PDB file of C-alpha atoms in Angstrom:
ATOM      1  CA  UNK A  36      57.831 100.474   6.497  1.00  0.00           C
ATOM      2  CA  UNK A  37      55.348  98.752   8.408  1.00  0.00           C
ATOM      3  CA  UNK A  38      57.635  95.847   9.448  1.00  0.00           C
ATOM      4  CA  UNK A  39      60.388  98.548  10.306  1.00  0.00           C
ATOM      5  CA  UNK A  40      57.672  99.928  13.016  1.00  0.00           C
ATOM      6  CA  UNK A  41      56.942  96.906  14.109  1.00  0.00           C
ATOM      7  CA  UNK A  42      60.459  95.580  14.457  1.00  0.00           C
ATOM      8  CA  UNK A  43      61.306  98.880  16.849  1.00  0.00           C
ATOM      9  CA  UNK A  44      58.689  98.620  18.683  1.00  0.00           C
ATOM     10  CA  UNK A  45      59.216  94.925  19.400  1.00  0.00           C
ATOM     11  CA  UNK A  46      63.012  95.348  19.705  1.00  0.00           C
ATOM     12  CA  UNK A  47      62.261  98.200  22.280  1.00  0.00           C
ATOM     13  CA  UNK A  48      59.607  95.776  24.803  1.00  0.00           C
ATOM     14  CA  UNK A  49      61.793  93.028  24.105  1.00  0.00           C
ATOM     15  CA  UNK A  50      65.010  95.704  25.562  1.00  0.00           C
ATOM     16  CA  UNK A  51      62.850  97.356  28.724  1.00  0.00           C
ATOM     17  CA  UNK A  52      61.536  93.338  29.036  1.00  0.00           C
ATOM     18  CA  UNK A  53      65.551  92.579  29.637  1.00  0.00           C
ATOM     19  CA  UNK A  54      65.852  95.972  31.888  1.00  0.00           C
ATOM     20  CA  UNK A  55      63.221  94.915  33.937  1.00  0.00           C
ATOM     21  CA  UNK A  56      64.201  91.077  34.700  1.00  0.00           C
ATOM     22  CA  UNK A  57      67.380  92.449  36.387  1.00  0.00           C
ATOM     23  CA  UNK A  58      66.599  92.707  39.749  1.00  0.00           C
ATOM     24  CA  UNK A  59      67.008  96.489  41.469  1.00  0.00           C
ATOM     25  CA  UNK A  60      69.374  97.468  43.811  1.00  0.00           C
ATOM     26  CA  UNK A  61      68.519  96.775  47.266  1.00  0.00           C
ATOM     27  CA  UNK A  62      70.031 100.285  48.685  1.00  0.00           C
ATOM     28  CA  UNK A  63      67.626 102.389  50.137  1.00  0.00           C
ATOM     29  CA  UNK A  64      67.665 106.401  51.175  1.00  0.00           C
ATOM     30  CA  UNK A  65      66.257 107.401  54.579  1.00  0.00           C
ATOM     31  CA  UNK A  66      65.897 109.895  57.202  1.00  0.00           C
ATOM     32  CA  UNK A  67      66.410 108.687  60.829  1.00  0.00           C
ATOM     33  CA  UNK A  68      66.136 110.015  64.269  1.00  0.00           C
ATOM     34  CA  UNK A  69      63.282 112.533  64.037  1.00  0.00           C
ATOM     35  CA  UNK A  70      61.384 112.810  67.444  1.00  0.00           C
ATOM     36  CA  UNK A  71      57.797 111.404  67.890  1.00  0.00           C
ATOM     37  CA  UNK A  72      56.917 114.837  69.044  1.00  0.00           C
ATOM     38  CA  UNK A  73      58.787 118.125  69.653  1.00  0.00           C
ATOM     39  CA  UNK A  74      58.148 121.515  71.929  1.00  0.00           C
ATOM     40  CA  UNK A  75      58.802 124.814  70.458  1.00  0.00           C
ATOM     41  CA  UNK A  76      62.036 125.871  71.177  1.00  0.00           C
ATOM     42  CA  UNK A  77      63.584 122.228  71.294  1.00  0.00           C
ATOM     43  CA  UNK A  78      66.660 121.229  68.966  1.00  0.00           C
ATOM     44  CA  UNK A  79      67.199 118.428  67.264  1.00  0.00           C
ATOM     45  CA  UNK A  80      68.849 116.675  64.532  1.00  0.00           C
ATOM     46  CA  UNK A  81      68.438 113.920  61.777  1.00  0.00           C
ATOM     47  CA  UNK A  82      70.665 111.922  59.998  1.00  0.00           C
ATOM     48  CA  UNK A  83      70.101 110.947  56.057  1.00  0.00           C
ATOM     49  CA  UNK A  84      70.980 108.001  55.796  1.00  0.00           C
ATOM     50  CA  UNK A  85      71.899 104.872  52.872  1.00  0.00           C
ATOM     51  CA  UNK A  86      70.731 101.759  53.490  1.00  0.00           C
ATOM     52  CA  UNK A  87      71.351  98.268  52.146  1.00  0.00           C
ATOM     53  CA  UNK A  88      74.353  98.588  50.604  1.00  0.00           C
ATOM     54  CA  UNK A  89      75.966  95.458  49.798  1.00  0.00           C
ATOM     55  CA  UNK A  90      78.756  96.340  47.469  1.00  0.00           C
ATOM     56  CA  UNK A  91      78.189  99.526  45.684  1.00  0.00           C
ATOM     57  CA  UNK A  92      79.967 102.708  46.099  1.00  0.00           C
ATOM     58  CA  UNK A  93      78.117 106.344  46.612  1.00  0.00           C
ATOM     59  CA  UNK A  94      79.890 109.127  44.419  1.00  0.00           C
ATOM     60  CA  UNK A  95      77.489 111.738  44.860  1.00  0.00           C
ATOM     61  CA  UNK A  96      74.258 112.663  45.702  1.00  0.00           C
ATOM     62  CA  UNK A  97      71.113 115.561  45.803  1.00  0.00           C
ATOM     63  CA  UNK A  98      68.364 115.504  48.528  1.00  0.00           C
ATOM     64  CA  UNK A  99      65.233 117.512  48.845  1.00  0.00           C
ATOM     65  CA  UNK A 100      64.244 117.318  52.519  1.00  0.00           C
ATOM     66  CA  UNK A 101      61.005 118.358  53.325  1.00  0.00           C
ATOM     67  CA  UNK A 102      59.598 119.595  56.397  1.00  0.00           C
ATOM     68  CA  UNK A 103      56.392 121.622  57.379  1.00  0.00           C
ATOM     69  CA  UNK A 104      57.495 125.031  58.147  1.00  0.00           C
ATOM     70  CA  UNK A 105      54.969 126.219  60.449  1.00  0.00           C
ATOM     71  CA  UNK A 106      56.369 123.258  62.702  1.00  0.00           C
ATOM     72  CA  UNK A 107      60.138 123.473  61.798  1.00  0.00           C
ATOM     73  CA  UNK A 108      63.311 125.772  60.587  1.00  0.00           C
ATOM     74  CA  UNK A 109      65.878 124.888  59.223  1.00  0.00           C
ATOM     75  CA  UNK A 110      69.063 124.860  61.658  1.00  0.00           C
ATOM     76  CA  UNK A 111      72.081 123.027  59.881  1.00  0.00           C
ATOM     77  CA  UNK A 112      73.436 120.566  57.769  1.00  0.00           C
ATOM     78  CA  UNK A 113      76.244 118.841  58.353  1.00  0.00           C
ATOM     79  CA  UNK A 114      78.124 116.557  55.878  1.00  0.00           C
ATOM     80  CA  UNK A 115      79.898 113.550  56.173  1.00  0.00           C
ATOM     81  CA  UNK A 116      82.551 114.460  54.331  1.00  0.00           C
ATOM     82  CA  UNK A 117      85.117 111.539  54.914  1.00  0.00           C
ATOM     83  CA  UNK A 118      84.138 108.788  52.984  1.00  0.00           C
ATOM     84  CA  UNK A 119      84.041 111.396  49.685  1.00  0.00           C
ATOM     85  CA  UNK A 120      87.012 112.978  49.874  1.00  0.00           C
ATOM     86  CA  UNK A 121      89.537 115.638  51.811  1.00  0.00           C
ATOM     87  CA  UNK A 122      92.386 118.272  51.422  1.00  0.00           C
ATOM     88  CA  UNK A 123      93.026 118.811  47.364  1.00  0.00           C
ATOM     89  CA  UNK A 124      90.358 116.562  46.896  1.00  0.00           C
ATOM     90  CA  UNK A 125      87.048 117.394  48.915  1.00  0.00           C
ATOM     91  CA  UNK A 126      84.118 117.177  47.476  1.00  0.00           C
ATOM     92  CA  UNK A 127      81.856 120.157  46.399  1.00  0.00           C
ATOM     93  CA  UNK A 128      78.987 120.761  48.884  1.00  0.00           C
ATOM     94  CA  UNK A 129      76.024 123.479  49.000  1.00  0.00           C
ATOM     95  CA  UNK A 130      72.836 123.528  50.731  1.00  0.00           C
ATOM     96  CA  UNK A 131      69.870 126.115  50.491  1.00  0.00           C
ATOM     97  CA  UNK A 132      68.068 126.693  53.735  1.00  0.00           C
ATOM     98  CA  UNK A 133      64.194 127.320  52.543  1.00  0.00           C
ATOM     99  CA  UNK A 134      61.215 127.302  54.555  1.00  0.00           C
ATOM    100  CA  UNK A 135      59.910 124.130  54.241  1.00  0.00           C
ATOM    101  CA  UNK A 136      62.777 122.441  52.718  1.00  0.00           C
ATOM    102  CA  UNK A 137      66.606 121.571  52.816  1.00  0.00           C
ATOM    103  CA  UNK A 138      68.099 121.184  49.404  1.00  0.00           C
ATOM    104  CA  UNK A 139      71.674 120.049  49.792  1.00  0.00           C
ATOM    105  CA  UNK A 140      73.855 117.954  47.308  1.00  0.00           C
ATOM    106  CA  UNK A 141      77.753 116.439  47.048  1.00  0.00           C
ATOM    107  CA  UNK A 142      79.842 115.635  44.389  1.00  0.00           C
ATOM    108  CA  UNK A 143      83.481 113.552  44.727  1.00  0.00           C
ATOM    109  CA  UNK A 144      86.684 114.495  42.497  1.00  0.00           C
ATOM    110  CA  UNK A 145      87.690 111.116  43.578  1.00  0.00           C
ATOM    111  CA  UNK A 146      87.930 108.173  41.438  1.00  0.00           C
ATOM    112  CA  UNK A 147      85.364 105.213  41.503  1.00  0.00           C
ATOM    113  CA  UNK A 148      88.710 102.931  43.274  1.00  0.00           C
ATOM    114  CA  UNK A 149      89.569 106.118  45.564  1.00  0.00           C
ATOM    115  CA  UNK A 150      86.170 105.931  46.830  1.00  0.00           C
ATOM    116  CA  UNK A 151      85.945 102.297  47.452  1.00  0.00           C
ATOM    117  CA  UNK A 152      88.777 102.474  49.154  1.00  0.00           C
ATOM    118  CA  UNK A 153      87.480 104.811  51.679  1.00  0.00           C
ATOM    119  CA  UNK A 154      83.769 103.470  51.792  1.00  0.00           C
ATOM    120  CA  UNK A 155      84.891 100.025  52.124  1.00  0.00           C
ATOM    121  CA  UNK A 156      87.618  99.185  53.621  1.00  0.00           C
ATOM    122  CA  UNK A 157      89.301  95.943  52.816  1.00  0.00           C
ATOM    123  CA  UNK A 158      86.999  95.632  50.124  1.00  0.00           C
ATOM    124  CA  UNK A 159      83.747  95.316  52.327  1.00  0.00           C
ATOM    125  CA  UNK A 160      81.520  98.104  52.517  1.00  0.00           C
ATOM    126  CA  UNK A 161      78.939  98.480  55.644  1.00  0.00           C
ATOM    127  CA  UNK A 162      75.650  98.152  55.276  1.00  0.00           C
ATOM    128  CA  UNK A 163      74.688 101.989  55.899  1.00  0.00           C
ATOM    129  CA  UNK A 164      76.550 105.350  55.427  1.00  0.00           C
ATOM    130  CA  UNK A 165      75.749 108.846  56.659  1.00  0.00           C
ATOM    131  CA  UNK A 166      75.278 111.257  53.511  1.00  0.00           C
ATOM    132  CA  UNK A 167      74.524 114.719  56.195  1.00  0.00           C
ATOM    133  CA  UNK A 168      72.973 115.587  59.277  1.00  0.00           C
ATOM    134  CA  UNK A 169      70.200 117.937  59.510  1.00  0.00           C
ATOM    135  CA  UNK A 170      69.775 120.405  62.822  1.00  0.00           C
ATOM    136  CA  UNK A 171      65.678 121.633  62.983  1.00  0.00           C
ATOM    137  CA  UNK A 172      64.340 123.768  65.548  1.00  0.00           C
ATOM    138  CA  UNK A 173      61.155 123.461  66.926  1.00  0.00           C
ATOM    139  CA  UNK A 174      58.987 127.035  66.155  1.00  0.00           C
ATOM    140  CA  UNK A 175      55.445 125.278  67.957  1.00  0.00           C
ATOM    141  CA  UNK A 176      54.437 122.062  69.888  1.00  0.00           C
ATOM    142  CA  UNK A 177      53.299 119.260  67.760  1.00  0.00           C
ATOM    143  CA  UNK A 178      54.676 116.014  65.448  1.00  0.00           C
ATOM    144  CA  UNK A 179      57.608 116.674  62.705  1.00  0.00           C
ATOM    145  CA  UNK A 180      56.900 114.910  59.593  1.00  0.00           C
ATOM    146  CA  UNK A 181      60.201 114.670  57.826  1.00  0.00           C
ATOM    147  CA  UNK A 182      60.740 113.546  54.128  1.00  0.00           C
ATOM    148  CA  UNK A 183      62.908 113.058  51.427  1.00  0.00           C
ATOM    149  CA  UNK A 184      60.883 114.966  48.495  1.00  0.00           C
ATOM    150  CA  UNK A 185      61.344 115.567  44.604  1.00  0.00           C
ATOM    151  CA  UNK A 186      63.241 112.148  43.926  1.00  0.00           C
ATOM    152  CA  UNK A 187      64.177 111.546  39.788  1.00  0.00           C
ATOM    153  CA  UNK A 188      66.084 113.328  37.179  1.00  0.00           C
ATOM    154  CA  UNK A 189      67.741 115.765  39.960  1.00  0.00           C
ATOM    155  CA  UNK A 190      67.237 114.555  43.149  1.00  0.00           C
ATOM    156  CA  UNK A 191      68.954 111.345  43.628  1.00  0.00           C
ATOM    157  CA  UNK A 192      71.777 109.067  44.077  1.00  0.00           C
ATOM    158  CA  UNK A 193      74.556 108.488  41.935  1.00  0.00           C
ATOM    159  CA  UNK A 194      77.098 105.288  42.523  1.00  0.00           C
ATOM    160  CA  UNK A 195      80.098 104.268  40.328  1.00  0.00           C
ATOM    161  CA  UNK A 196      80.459 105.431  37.280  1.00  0.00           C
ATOM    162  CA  UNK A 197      77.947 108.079  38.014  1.00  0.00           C
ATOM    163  CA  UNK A 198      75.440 106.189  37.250  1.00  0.00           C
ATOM    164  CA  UNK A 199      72.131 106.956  38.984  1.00  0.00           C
ATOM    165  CA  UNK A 200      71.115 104.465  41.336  1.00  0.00           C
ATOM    166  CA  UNK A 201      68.748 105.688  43.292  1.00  0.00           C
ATOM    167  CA  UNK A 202      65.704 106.089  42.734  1.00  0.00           C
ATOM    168  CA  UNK A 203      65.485 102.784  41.003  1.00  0.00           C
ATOM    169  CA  UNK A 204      62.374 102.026  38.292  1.00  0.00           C
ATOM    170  CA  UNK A 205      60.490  99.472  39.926  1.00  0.00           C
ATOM    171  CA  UNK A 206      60.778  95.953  37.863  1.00  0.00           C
ATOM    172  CA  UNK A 207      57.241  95.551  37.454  1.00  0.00           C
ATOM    173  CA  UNK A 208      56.620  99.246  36.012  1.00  0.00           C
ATOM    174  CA  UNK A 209      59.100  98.647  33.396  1.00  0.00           C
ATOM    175  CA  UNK A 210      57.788  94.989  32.559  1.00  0.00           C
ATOM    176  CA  UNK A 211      54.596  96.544  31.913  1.00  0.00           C
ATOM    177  CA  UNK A 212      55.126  99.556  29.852  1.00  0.00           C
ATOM    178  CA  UNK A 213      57.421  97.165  27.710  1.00  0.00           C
ATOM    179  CA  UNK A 214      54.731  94.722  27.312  1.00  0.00           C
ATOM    180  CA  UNK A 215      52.398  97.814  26.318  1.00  0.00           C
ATOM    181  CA  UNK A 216      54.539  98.713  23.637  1.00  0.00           C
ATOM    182  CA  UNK A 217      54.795  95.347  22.087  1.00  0.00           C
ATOM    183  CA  UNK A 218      51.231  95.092  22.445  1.00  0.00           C
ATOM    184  CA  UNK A 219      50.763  98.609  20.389  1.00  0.00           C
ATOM    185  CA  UNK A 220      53.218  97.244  17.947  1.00  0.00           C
ATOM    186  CA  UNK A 221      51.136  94.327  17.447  1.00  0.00           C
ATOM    187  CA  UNK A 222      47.889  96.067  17.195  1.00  0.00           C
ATOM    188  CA  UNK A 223      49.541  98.232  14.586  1.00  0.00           C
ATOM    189  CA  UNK A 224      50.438  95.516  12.701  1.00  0.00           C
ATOM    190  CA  UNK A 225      47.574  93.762  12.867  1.00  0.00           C
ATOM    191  CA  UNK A 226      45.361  97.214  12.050  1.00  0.00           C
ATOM    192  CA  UNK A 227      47.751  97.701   8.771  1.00  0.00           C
ATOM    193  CA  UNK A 228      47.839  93.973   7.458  1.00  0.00           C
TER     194      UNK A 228
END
């Protein structure tokens, strides 16, 4: 029984130890084009943006923006809705306008090859794509702090095969907690021997 414990536990580091030597995905999410400082009354808009995509498809995807509400409303969003689908085939959108926060997800009908042939054309996708545009208003004078919020289990990213991939588990964090395990396995072992 004891070996049986042991052999999981090792079996699991030595399986998050493999997870974590692949290197993560280099795409990134952001928000760009919020002012330095805004005026009540003024309009604006940001755009949330992918970056660093190198060869990888986005399929669908859930933000959380956050915003400080005695600063900012909400105005609009504003998908980019071409690279995910159209007619019989557009994607499902919704946003919830909150005080202090955009929620706002897509999902495509269209196949993982259907995609890529819309997000990269000829085979090469850019480097960046548009996910929505956001229109704020200005409520008092003073410095918008924008940010994507609530990232994990809901909020995230989802490329082919609907797999999530964004947020990515950092390398390192994964390393470690595997190499905790083995080490509990061991001292277990070593405690029952």
């Amino acid at each position: 029984m004891r070996r049986a414990i042991f052999s999981v536990c090792a079996g699991l580091a030595a399986g998050l130890l493999m997870v974590a030597a692949q290197p993560a995905q280099a795409i990134n999410v952001e928000i760009q084009g919020a002012p330095a400082g805004v005026t009540a009354g003024q309009e604006f808009t940001v755009d949330i943006v992918v970056t660093g995509i190198i060869d990888e498809i986005i399929a669908a995807w859930d933000i959380d923006v956050a915003f400080d509400s005695a600063l900012l409303s909400n105005a609009s969003v504003t998908i980019n809705s071409d690279p995910f689908g159209s007619g019989e085939d557009e994607p499902i959108f919704e946003a919830f306008l909150e005080d202090g926060l955009t929620d706002a997800f897509l999902v495509s009908f269209l196949g993982d090859d259907d995609i890529r042939a819309l997000q990269c054309p000829g085979d090469v996708c850019g480097p960046s794509l548009i996910l929505a545009t956001l229109g704020f208003t200005a409520i008092a004078d003073g410095v918008p702090v924008i940010s994507l919020a609530n990232w994990g289990v809901f909020n995230d990213i989802k490329c082919a095969n609907n797999q999530q991939c964004y947020p990515v588990p950092e390398p390192g964090s994964l390393a470690l907690l595997g190499l905790g395990m083995l080490g509990m396995g061991l001292a277990r072992r070593r405690r029952n021997a």
